[in-house]
């Protein structure tokens, strides 16, 4: 079978598509990729003549992909093609199968299911009983159960990075590349897909990691073929298992020796500061942890992040005292919160000595507990279909007054600067009360982008760039939304 993956834009290596592609190739299928930001996907599809069109969809982007899918199908002039959707939105919003032009959706993990689908289509026709797939057959919806989670991540072939790098010149040449060492998270944060994921995969263990040796092999394999000076591990939580981390800390500096970035959790750091010592031993330069909200009620009851402000402050100081930078994630505009709550979160980040604070405007994603809470309590304007593609620029929540919503959008631009320079809070309070117009919005966006770019280059992913690579990185960075 000929499988064409269609992406709107790629900002860094999409781990899921790369793994799906390598599994498909291992099974004897042909795989291609088109990126709409770089070329006309309709023309690519005409030339490639796919048997399967594959889309990985986040909530907010689904309408774009529905429309593009229809355009591609029409351009194929009646050639039989199976349209498959996977990713978070189909997994948690499977009723999207009723959309015109959608033939099947994959619920949950896709490596085995996509190969089974391609094998079936290549061997004479669709089998309606493939686990993880919901199909639309002659107008009827067929719903299959999910198969068990794949525990042995070491059984997968290496992710197909050539699929991305052959198409995306910036990512190919970038000295920073992204890797996945684990899947899953044992925690129940209400805004996150993870807890909803385990409502689908009931009684499954939460969180499992690739063998250290395989992870090291992949990194060294990548470095032998493409530029690589800094590894970014995008796992939800890198420090779950001590035995894995101890083996990693022993082998990584000896066999790889590259600086790296990973994600941690504040209460785990406080209860186990040895984890940070192991990261330092391995060569970690920067970690990220979720702060999310300073208000105790919001953090513990609404978000179900059972840690204290003191945990967050202590964790930040433990990490910085170890000589490692720490970035944070934060959510502004949460249901029942106020601008004062968000400013308090800004101050908490400063107390925790955060090197760079990312802040996102809350989006009530379908399938999450907090998304359902938002909908059930009429905190949301419209429906889940109205959620924007990115979580930086706008919110669909109901606010007590227009001033709060206006100030929230401005605060998102100044938040990280307020963490870096706490003395600026009185100034920021005045700035966020300014009206929205093109000049103010663009000026605030530029200040935000410049400071974020500085922090990422100097602290988050401190890497040597040639002049050419630096210019390419700057151009790529300013094209990224947010």
Tab-separated table of C-alpha atoms in Angstrom:
chain	number	residue	atom	x	y	z
A	1	UNK	CA	0.000	0.000	0.000
A	2	UNK	CA	1.011	3.595	-0.638
A	3	UNK	CA	0.456	5.709	2.488
A	4	UNK	CA	0.606	9.513	2.411
A	5	UNK	CA	0.743	11.405	5.712
A	6	UNK	CA	-0.553	14.969	5.464
A	7	UNK	CA	0.598	17.675	7.905
A	8	UNK	CA	-0.321	21.359	8.015
A	9	UNK	CA	2.949	22.476	9.620
A	10	UNK	CA	5.803	20.776	11.462
A	11	UNK	CA	7.641	22.691	14.178
A	12	UNK	CA	9.666	19.756	15.533
A	13	UNK	CA	9.909	16.025	14.858
A	14	UNK	CA	6.435	14.390	15.095
A	15	UNK	CA	7.277	11.222	17.014
A	16	UNK	CA	3.994	9.486	16.246
A	17	UNK	CA	4.156	9.817	12.464
A	18	UNK	CA	7.821	8.805	12.406
A	19	UNK	CA	7.048	5.626	14.359
A	20	UNK	CA	3.999	4.790	12.250
A	21	UNK	CA	6.070	5.227	9.109
A	22	UNK	CA	8.874	2.929	10.264
A	23	UNK	CA	6.360	0.233	11.233
A	24	UNK	CA	4.659	0.535	7.846
A	25	UNK	CA	7.957	0.351	5.973
A	26	UNK	CA	9.012	-2.681	7.992
A	27	UNK	CA	5.779	-4.367	6.858
A	28	UNK	CA	6.597	-3.638	3.206
A	29	UNK	CA	4.456	-0.555	2.563
A	30	UNK	CA	5.503	2.684	0.834
A	31	UNK	CA	5.254	5.914	2.847
A	32	UNK	CA	5.435	9.600	1.907
A	33	UNK	CA	4.814	12.910	3.675
A	34	UNK	CA	3.478	16.265	2.538
A	35	UNK	CA	3.633	19.475	4.589
A	36	UNK	CA	1.101	22.094	3.529
A	37	UNK	CA	3.225	24.986	4.842
A	38	UNK	CA	5.921	24.038	2.312
A	39	UNK	CA	4.076	22.725	-0.737
A	40	UNK	CA	0.676	22.052	-2.251
A	41	UNK	CA	-0.515	18.785	-0.634
A	42	UNK	CA	-3.186	18.349	-3.298
A	43	UNK	CA	-0.563	18.316	-6.047
A	44	UNK	CA	1.654	15.932	-4.019
A	45	UNK	CA	-1.276	13.558	-3.591
A	46	UNK	CA	-1.998	13.642	-7.327
A	47	UNK	CA	1.599	12.640	-8.052
A	48	UNK	CA	1.928	10.025	-5.301
A	49	UNK	CA	-1.510	8.438	-5.839
A	50	UNK	CA	-1.931	7.126	-2.269
A	51	UNK	CA	-4.070	4.179	-1.212
A	52	UNK	CA	-4.283	5.567	2.335
A	53	UNK	CA	-4.353	9.220	3.455
A	54	UNK	CA	-3.218	9.627	7.065
A	55	UNK	CA	-3.882	12.624	9.323
A	56	UNK	CA	-2.711	13.111	12.926
A	57	UNK	CA	-5.067	15.646	14.469
A	58	UNK	CA	-5.022	17.815	17.592
A	59	UNK	CA	-8.217	19.468	18.767
A	60	UNK	CA	-8.491	22.845	17.078
A	61	UNK	CA	-7.029	21.695	13.771
A	62	UNK	CA	-9.686	19.158	12.814
A	63	UNK	CA	-11.748	21.492	10.615
A	64	UNK	CA	-8.661	22.397	8.570
A	65	UNK	CA	-7.927	18.720	7.944
A	66	UNK	CA	-11.547	17.863	7.102
A	67	UNK	CA	-11.533	20.517	4.387
A	68	UNK	CA	-8.101	19.589	3.046
A	69	UNK	CA	-9.027	15.915	2.978
A	70	UNK	CA	-12.050	16.661	0.811
A	71	UNK	CA	-9.906	18.683	-1.583
A	72	UNK	CA	-7.389	15.857	-1.933
A	73	UNK	CA	-10.042	13.194	-2.440
A	74	UNK	CA	-11.691	15.240	-5.181
A	75	UNK	CA	-8.323	15.830	-6.869
A	76	UNK	CA	-7.685	12.073	-7.079
A	77	UNK	CA	-10.497	11.856	-9.659
A	78	UNK	CA	-12.278	8.841	-8.254
A	79	UNK	CA	-9.179	6.775	-7.368
A	80	UNK	CA	-10.089	4.599	-4.354
A	81	UNK	CA	-8.397	6.002	-1.245
A	82	UNK	CA	-8.964	5.239	2.419
A	83	UNK	CA	-8.887	8.284	4.710
A	84	UNK	CA	-7.577	7.511	8.215
A	85	UNK	CA	-7.537	9.968	11.119
A	86	UNK	CA	-5.586	9.417	14.338
A	87	UNK	CA	-4.155	11.408	17.224
A	88	UNK	CA	-5.718	13.080	20.278
A	89	UNK	CA	-8.847	14.529	18.662
A	90	UNK	CA	-10.133	11.319	17.046
A	91	UNK	CA	-9.205	9.343	20.168
A	92	UNK	CA	-11.276	11.532	22.478
A	93	UNK	CA	-13.855	12.749	19.966
A	94	UNK	CA	-14.539	9.641	17.866
A	95	UNK	CA	-17.885	10.937	16.619
A	96	UNK	CA	-15.874	12.938	14.094
A	97	UNK	CA	-16.081	9.742	12.025
A	98	UNK	CA	-19.450	11.046	10.833
A	99	UNK	CA	-17.731	13.883	8.950
A	100	UNK	CA	-17.888	13.574	5.133
A	101	UNK	CA	-14.790	11.949	3.666
A	102	UNK	CA	-13.625	10.286	6.896
A	103	UNK	CA	-13.432	6.500	6.437
A	104	UNK	CA	-11.827	5.452	9.704
A	105	UNK	CA	-10.401	6.748	12.955
A	106	UNK	CA	-7.761	5.134	15.123
A	107	UNK	CA	-8.476	5.258	18.851
A	108	UNK	CA	-5.323	5.182	20.994
A	109	UNK	CA	-2.009	3.701	19.889
A	110	UNK	CA	-1.572	3.380	16.156
A	111	UNK	CA	1.585	1.399	15.319
A	112	UNK	CA	-0.042	-2.023	15.106
A	113	UNK	CA	-3.447	-0.791	13.897
A	114	UNK	CA	-2.061	1.184	10.925
A	115	UNK	CA	-0.068	-1.837	9.749
A	116	UNK	CA	-3.098	-4.119	10.140
A	117	UNK	CA	-5.195	-1.671	8.123
A	118	UNK	CA	-2.618	-1.391	5.332
A	119	UNK	CA	-2.159	-5.176	5.240
A	120	UNK	CA	-5.906	-5.755	5.004
A	121	UNK	CA	-6.398	-3.196	2.235
A	122	UNK	CA	-3.424	-4.627	0.368
A	123	UNK	CA	-4.751	-8.153	0.637
A	124	UNK	CA	-8.062	-7.567	-1.017
A	125	UNK	CA	-10.181	-5.284	1.130
A	126	UNK	CA	-11.080	-3.762	4.445
A	127	UNK	CA	-11.570	-6.088	7.409
A	128	UNK	CA	-14.106	-4.408	9.710
A	129	UNK	CA	-12.864	-6.064	12.923
A	130	UNK	CA	-9.402	-4.469	13.305
A	131	UNK	CA	-8.818	-3.510	16.938
A	132	UNK	CA	-8.448	0.239	17.707
A	133	UNK	CA	-10.322	1.198	14.524
A	134	UNK	CA	-13.764	2.724	14.110
A	135	UNK	CA	-14.936	2.439	10.513
A	136	UNK	CA	-17.697	3.964	8.436
A	137	UNK	CA	-18.893	1.228	6.079
A	138	UNK	CA	-21.873	1.865	3.797
A	139	UNK	CA	-23.070	4.588	6.148
A	140	UNK	CA	-22.870	2.351	9.235
A	141	UNK	CA	-20.412	2.962	12.106
A	142	UNK	CA	-18.373	-0.065	13.221
A	143	UNK	CA	-16.681	0.344	16.624
A	144	UNK	CA	-13.854	-2.016	17.567
A	145	UNK	CA	-12.289	-2.303	21.037
A	146	UNK	CA	-8.692	-1.269	21.679
A	147	UNK	CA	-5.914	-3.834	21.927
A	148	UNK	CA	-3.583	-3.796	24.979
A	149	UNK	CA	-0.965	-1.062	25.101
A	150	UNK	CA	2.366	-1.958	23.558
A	151	UNK	CA	4.629	-2.522	26.555
A	152	UNK	CA	7.854	-3.482	24.801
A	153	UNK	CA	8.847	-0.202	23.182
A	154	UNK	CA	12.161	-1.821	22.321
A	155	UNK	CA	10.338	-4.032	19.815
A	156	UNK	CA	9.622	-1.093	17.516
A	157	UNK	CA	11.983	-0.210	14.676
A	158	UNK	CA	13.730	3.156	14.867
A	159	UNK	CA	11.420	6.108	14.104
A	160	UNK	CA	11.592	7.058	10.422
A	161	UNK	CA	13.419	10.371	10.706
A	162	UNK	CA	14.316	10.460	7.026
A	163	UNK	CA	10.590	10.898	6.320
A	164	UNK	CA	10.801	14.269	8.106
A	165	UNK	CA	14.360	15.365	7.399
A	166	UNK	CA	14.171	14.684	3.655
A	167	UNK	CA	11.218	17.044	3.507
A	168	UNK	CA	12.066	19.644	6.159
A	169	UNK	CA	15.413	21.386	5.584
A	170	UNK	CA	15.410	23.314	8.856
A	171	UNK	CA	14.836	20.282	11.073
A	172	UNK	CA	17.382	18.294	9.093
A	173	UNK	CA	20.106	20.890	9.673
A	174	UNK	CA	19.144	21.908	13.227
A	175	UNK	CA	21.639	20.877	15.924
A	176	UNK	CA	18.716	20.367	18.344
A	177	UNK	CA	16.630	17.245	17.776
A	178	UNK	CA	13.743	15.659	19.672
A	179	UNK	CA	13.441	12.140	21.042
A	180	UNK	CA	10.912	10.052	22.953
A	181	UNK	CA	12.213	7.772	25.714
A	182	UNK	CA	8.910	6.886	27.417
A	183	UNK	CA	5.141	6.803	27.081
A	184	UNK	CA	2.420	7.540	29.570
A	185	UNK	CA	2.155	9.327	32.909
A	186	UNK	CA	0.810	8.017	36.242
A	187	UNK	CA	-0.786	11.294	37.331
A	188	UNK	CA	-4.386	12.530	37.065
A	189	UNK	CA	-4.083	16.200	36.060
A	190	UNK	CA	-7.565	17.165	34.909
A	191	UNK	CA	-6.465	19.332	31.952
A	192	UNK	CA	-4.283	16.609	30.429
A	193	UNK	CA	-5.143	13.858	27.965
A	194	UNK	CA	-3.311	11.227	30.020
A	195	UNK	CA	-6.045	10.576	32.569
A	196	UNK	CA	-8.636	10.401	29.777
A	197	UNK	CA	-6.359	8.028	27.863
A	198	UNK	CA	-6.490	5.549	30.715
A	199	UNK	CA	-10.250	5.638	30.696
A	200	UNK	CA	-9.855	3.983	27.288
A	201	UNK	CA	-7.032	1.692	28.408
A	202	UNK	CA	-8.496	0.582	31.724
A	203	UNK	CA	-6.333	-1.389	34.176
A	204	UNK	CA	-3.202	-0.639	32.171
A	205	UNK	CA	0.052	0.335	33.842
A	206	UNK	CA	0.709	4.062	33.560
A	207	UNK	CA	4.129	4.989	32.254
A	208	UNK	CA	6.803	2.791	30.714
A	209	UNK	CA	10.171	3.520	29.149
A	210	UNK	CA	12.274	2.379	26.241
A	211	UNK	CA	15.405	0.357	27.054
A	212	UNK	CA	18.303	2.702	27.779
A	213	UNK	CA	20.547	0.926	25.286
A	214	UNK	CA	17.995	1.322	22.500
A	215	UNK	CA	17.538	5.007	23.306
A	216	UNK	CA	21.291	5.559	23.175
A	217	UNK	CA	21.525	3.604	19.921
A	218	UNK	CA	18.918	5.835	18.286
A	219	UNK	CA	20.620	9.052	19.381
A	220	UNK	CA	24.012	7.890	18.150
A	221	UNK	CA	22.449	6.677	14.897
A	222	UNK	CA	20.885	10.104	14.354
A	223	UNK	CA	24.153	11.873	15.178
A	224	UNK	CA	26.007	9.738	12.611
A	225	UNK	CA	23.666	10.971	9.844
A	226	UNK	CA	22.472	14.471	10.729
A	227	UNK	CA	23.730	17.401	12.849
A	228	UNK	CA	23.056	16.841	16.554
A	229	UNK	CA	24.468	18.765	19.505
A	230	UNK	CA	21.548	18.851	21.948
A	231	UNK	CA	18.889	16.192	22.622
A	232	UNK	CA	15.387	17.124	23.754
A	233	UNK	CA	13.395	14.359	25.433
A	234	UNK	CA	9.709	15.195	25.105
A	235	UNK	CA	8.416	12.457	27.450
A	236	UNK	CA	5.688	13.659	29.822
A	237	UNK	CA	7.873	12.664	32.774
A	238	UNK	CA	11.506	11.553	32.433
A	239	UNK	CA	12.272	10.730	36.080
A	240	UNK	CA	9.607	8.170	37.028
A	241	UNK	CA	11.780	5.089	37.578
A	242	UNK	CA	15.012	5.283	39.573
A	243	UNK	CA	16.551	2.106	38.120
A	244	UNK	CA	16.099	3.375	34.561
A	245	UNK	CA	17.463	6.811	35.487
A	246	UNK	CA	20.491	5.293	37.223
A	247	UNK	CA	21.331	3.203	34.156
A	248	UNK	CA	20.824	6.227	31.914
A	249	UNK	CA	23.068	8.433	34.100
A	250	UNK	CA	25.819	5.831	33.910
A	251	UNK	CA	25.673	5.101	30.184
A	252	UNK	CA	24.634	8.398	28.553
A	253	UNK	CA	27.742	10.480	29.402
A	254	UNK	CA	30.047	7.613	28.453
A	255	UNK	CA	28.357	6.504	25.232
A	256	UNK	CA	26.731	9.751	24.017
A	257	UNK	CA	28.003	12.720	26.010
A	258	UNK	CA	25.521	15.253	24.637
A	259	UNK	CA	23.668	17.842	26.741
A	260	UNK	CA	19.942	17.223	26.983
A	261	UNK	CA	16.560	18.578	28.121
A	262	UNK	CA	13.761	16.633	29.865
A	263	UNK	CA	10.569	17.002	31.920
A	264	UNK	CA	10.324	16.565	35.711
A	265	UNK	CA	7.684	17.074	38.417
A	266	UNK	CA	8.146	19.339	41.450
A	267	UNK	CA	6.978	17.000	44.212
A	268	UNK	CA	9.084	14.125	42.827
A	269	UNK	CA	12.129	16.393	42.861
A	270	UNK	CA	11.546	17.434	46.487
A	271	UNK	CA	10.961	13.864	47.653
A	272	UNK	CA	13.878	12.559	45.599
A	273	UNK	CA	16.572	15.173	45.056
A	274	UNK	CA	18.894	12.324	44.049
A	275	UNK	CA	16.989	12.304	40.738
A	276	UNK	CA	18.362	15.753	39.953
A	277	UNK	CA	21.847	14.606	40.935
A	278	UNK	CA	21.497	11.761	38.433
A	279	UNK	CA	20.338	14.157	35.704
A	280	UNK	CA	23.317	16.392	36.419
A	281	UNK	CA	25.642	13.380	36.281
A	282	UNK	CA	24.176	12.437	32.905
A	283	UNK	CA	24.739	15.921	31.462
A	284	UNK	CA	21.289	17.502	31.652
A	285	UNK	CA	21.371	21.269	31.074
A	286	UNK	CA	17.678	22.156	31.395
A	287	UNK	CA	14.489	20.602	32.759
A	288	UNK	CA	10.867	21.669	32.597
A	289	UNK	CA	8.210	21.278	35.273
A	290	UNK	CA	4.570	22.219	35.562
A	291	UNK	CA	3.714	25.067	37.929
A	292	UNK	CA	0.335	25.748	36.280
A	293	UNK	CA	-1.329	27.777	39.063
A	294	UNK	CA	-0.372	29.432	42.356
A	295	UNK	CA	-3.864	29.403	43.866
A	296	UNK	CA	-4.018	26.348	46.152
A	297	UNK	CA	-7.696	25.636	45.490
A	298	UNK	CA	-7.266	25.825	41.730
A	299	UNK	CA	-4.071	23.769	41.695
A	300	UNK	CA	-5.184	20.958	44.009
A	301	UNK	CA	-8.968	20.790	43.560
A	302	UNK	CA	-9.525	21.970	39.992
A	303	UNK	CA	-6.314	20.682	38.382
A	304	UNK	CA	-5.691	17.761	40.801
A	305	UNK	CA	-2.028	18.597	41.040
A	306	UNK	CA	-1.416	17.505	44.589
A	307	UNK	CA	1.641	19.522	45.484
A	308	UNK	CA	2.172	22.679	47.498
A	309	UNK	CA	3.582	26.050	46.606
A	310	UNK	CA	6.520	25.133	48.833
A	311	UNK	CA	7.132	22.000	46.727
A	312	UNK	CA	7.325	24.162	43.614
A	313	UNK	CA	9.661	26.707	45.204
A	314	UNK	CA	11.904	24.032	46.711
A	315	UNK	CA	12.061	22.076	43.461
A	316	UNK	CA	13.070	25.128	41.466
A	317	UNK	CA	15.825	25.941	43.925
A	318	UNK	CA	17.101	22.336	44.090
A	319	UNK	CA	17.360	22.264	40.309
A	320	UNK	CA	19.026	25.672	39.991
A	321	UNK	CA	21.439	24.890	42.838
A	322	UNK	CA	22.492	21.794	40.879
A	323	UNK	CA	23.510	24.059	37.998
A	324	UNK	CA	20.562	23.083	35.795
A	325	UNK	CA	18.165	25.583	34.247
A	326	UNK	CA	14.447	25.039	34.848
A	327	UNK	CA	11.581	26.129	32.638
A	328	UNK	CA	7.937	25.937	33.661
A	329	UNK	CA	4.511	25.513	32.131
A	330	UNK	CA	1.599	27.567	33.407
A	331	UNK	CA	-2.096	27.895	32.557
A	332	UNK	CA	-3.782	31.288	32.628
A	333	UNK	CA	-7.498	31.941	32.340
A	334	UNK	CA	-8.649	28.793	34.135
A	335	UNK	CA	-12.335	28.399	35.049
A	336	UNK	CA	-13.128	30.250	38.325
A	337	UNK	CA	-9.744	32.042	38.247
A	338	UNK	CA	-9.050	35.777	38.083
A	339	UNK	CA	-6.320	38.014	36.745
A	340	UNK	CA	-5.033	38.286	40.308
A	341	UNK	CA	-4.658	34.491	40.403
A	342	UNK	CA	-2.619	34.608	37.194
A	343	UNK	CA	-0.401	37.395	38.528
A	344	UNK	CA	0.138	35.316	41.674
A	345	UNK	CA	1.274	32.441	39.441
A	346	UNK	CA	3.751	34.813	37.831
A	347	UNK	CA	5.145	35.672	41.270
A	348	UNK	CA	5.361	31.985	42.271
A	349	UNK	CA	7.493	31.292	39.205
A	350	UNK	CA	9.864	34.048	40.238
A	351	UNK	CA	10.137	32.593	43.756
A	352	UNK	CA	10.990	29.202	42.234
A	353	UNK	CA	13.839	30.784	40.233
A	354	UNK	CA	12.348	29.692	36.916
A	355	UNK	CA	14.714	30.295	34.004
A	356	UNK	CA	11.872	30.732	31.503
A	357	UNK	CA	8.125	30.534	32.148
A	358	UNK	CA	5.820	29.309	29.383
A	359	UNK	CA	2.180	30.309	29.854
A	360	UNK	CA	-0.789	29.010	27.885
A	361	UNK	CA	-4.373	30.201	27.842
A	362	UNK	CA	-6.631	27.419	29.084
A	363	UNK	CA	-8.435	25.400	26.410
A	364	UNK	CA	-11.186	22.941	27.462
A	365	UNK	CA	-10.069	19.963	25.425
A	366	UNK	CA	-12.677	17.236	24.842
A	367	UNK	CA	-12.127	14.027	26.761
A	368	UNK	CA	-10.411	15.751	29.677
A	369	UNK	CA	-12.049	16.082	33.085
A	370	UNK	CA	-11.503	19.830	33.145
A	371	UNK	CA	-12.899	20.206	29.641
A	372	UNK	CA	-16.066	18.420	30.711
A	373	UNK	CA	-16.277	20.511	33.907
A	374	UNK	CA	-16.018	23.666	31.805
A	375	UNK	CA	-18.786	22.563	29.485
A	376	UNK	CA	-21.090	21.260	32.249
A	377	UNK	CA	-20.852	24.527	34.186
A	378	UNK	CA	-21.395	26.809	31.175
A	379	UNK	CA	-17.934	28.355	31.392
A	380	UNK	CA	-17.459	27.878	27.652
A	381	UNK	CA	-18.634	29.961	24.709
A	382	UNK	CA	-19.715	27.667	21.875
A	383	UNK	CA	-18.543	24.059	21.606
A	384	UNK	CA	-15.341	22.038	21.445
A	385	UNK	CA	-15.328	22.779	17.714
A	386	UNK	CA	-14.529	26.416	18.560
A	387	UNK	CA	-11.242	25.648	20.324
A	388	UNK	CA	-8.386	27.424	18.494
A	389	UNK	CA	-5.472	25.541	16.982
A	390	UNK	CA	-2.971	27.072	19.407
A	391	UNK	CA	-3.269	27.868	23.105
A	392	UNK	CA	-1.537	31.239	23.126
A	393	UNK	CA	-3.774	33.822	21.541
A	394	UNK	CA	-7.392	33.350	22.548
A	395	UNK	CA	-9.767	31.643	24.943
A	396	UNK	CA	-13.326	30.400	24.493
A	397	UNK	CA	-14.186	30.753	28.197
A	398	UNK	CA	-16.957	32.930	29.567
A	399	UNK	CA	-15.430	35.812	31.543
A	400	UNK	CA	-17.082	38.008	34.129
A	401	UNK	CA	-16.249	41.086	32.073
A	402	UNK	CA	-14.524	41.916	28.766
A	403	UNK	CA	-11.676	43.620	30.643
A	404	UNK	CA	-10.561	40.315	32.169
A	405	UNK	CA	-10.374	38.622	28.787
A	406	UNK	CA	-8.510	41.563	27.271
A	407	UNK	CA	-5.997	41.712	30.142
A	408	UNK	CA	-5.463	37.961	29.986
A	409	UNK	CA	-4.354	38.098	26.337
A	410	UNK	CA	-1.857	40.872	27.123
A	411	UNK	CA	-0.593	39.136	30.276
A	412	UNK	CA	0.296	36.064	28.247
A	413	UNK	CA	2.812	38.227	26.343
A	414	UNK	CA	4.373	39.752	29.492
A	415	UNK	CA	4.222	36.781	31.869
A	416	UNK	CA	7.745	35.416	31.307
A	417	UNK	CA	9.238	38.907	31.563
A	418	UNK	CA	7.404	39.432	34.852
A	419	UNK	CA	8.967	36.204	36.132
A	420	UNK	CA	12.418	37.325	35.034
A	421	UNK	CA	12.013	40.847	36.451
A	422	UNK	CA	9.554	40.756	39.400
A	423	UNK	CA	10.049	44.496	39.980
A	424	UNK	CA	8.156	45.049	36.703
A	425	UNK	CA	4.826	43.806	38.067
A	426	UNK	CA	3.389	47.327	38.652
A	427	UNK	CA	4.353	48.241	35.074
A	428	UNK	CA	2.859	45.018	33.700
A	429	UNK	CA	-0.381	45.713	35.570
A	430	UNK	CA	-0.637	48.984	33.639
A	431	UNK	CA	0.417	47.492	30.302
A	432	UNK	CA	-2.213	44.747	30.337
A	433	UNK	CA	-4.951	47.371	30.729
A	434	UNK	CA	-4.076	48.945	27.381
A	435	UNK	CA	-6.617	48.445	24.573
A	436	UNK	CA	-6.139	45.909	21.805
A	437	UNK	CA	-5.149	47.350	18.463
A	438	UNK	CA	-2.703	46.377	15.756
A	439	UNK	CA	0.204	48.488	17.071
A	440	UNK	CA	-0.090	47.386	20.709
A	441	UNK	CA	-0.727	43.734	19.902
A	442	UNK	CA	2.171	43.518	17.456
A	443	UNK	CA	4.527	45.365	19.827
A	444	UNK	CA	3.668	43.043	22.723
A	445	UNK	CA	4.030	40.001	20.447
A	446	UNK	CA	7.474	41.174	19.307
A	447	UNK	CA	8.694	41.793	22.876
A	448	UNK	CA	7.413	38.349	23.859
A	449	UNK	CA	9.051	36.643	20.880
A	450	UNK	CA	12.400	38.349	21.337
A	451	UNK	CA	12.633	37.530	25.036
A	452	UNK	CA	11.484	33.947	24.472
A	453	UNK	CA	14.001	33.505	21.663
A	454	UNK	CA	16.787	34.838	23.893
A	455	UNK	CA	15.811	32.525	26.763
A	456	UNK	CA	15.539	29.445	24.562
A	457	UNK	CA	18.899	30.084	22.916
A	458	UNK	CA	20.764	30.888	26.140
A	459	UNK	CA	19.007	28.721	28.743
A	460	UNK	CA	16.471	26.225	27.460
A	461	UNK	CA	18.528	24.719	24.626
A	462	UNK	CA	21.966	26.349	24.895
A	463	UNK	CA	23.584	25.277	21.642
A	464	UNK	CA	26.258	26.607	19.335
A	465	UNK	CA	24.803	27.796	16.043
A	466	UNK	CA	26.686	28.813	12.924
A	467	UNK	CA	25.633	32.183	11.517
A	468	UNK	CA	23.669	30.430	8.777
A	469	UNK	CA	21.954	28.057	11.202
A	470	UNK	CA	21.184	30.925	13.550
A	471	UNK	CA	19.482	32.883	10.774
A	472	UNK	CA	17.537	29.777	9.707
A	473	UNK	CA	16.534	29.121	13.312
A	474	UNK	CA	15.352	32.705	13.755
A	475	UNK	CA	13.264	32.529	10.573
A	476	UNK	CA	11.749	29.200	11.641
A	477	UNK	CA	11.074	30.480	15.167
A	478	UNK	CA	9.239	33.604	14.017
A	479	UNK	CA	7.066	31.531	11.689
A	480	UNK	CA	5.886	29.355	14.606
A	481	UNK	CA	2.577	30.475	16.090
A	482	UNK	CA	2.643	31.783	19.655
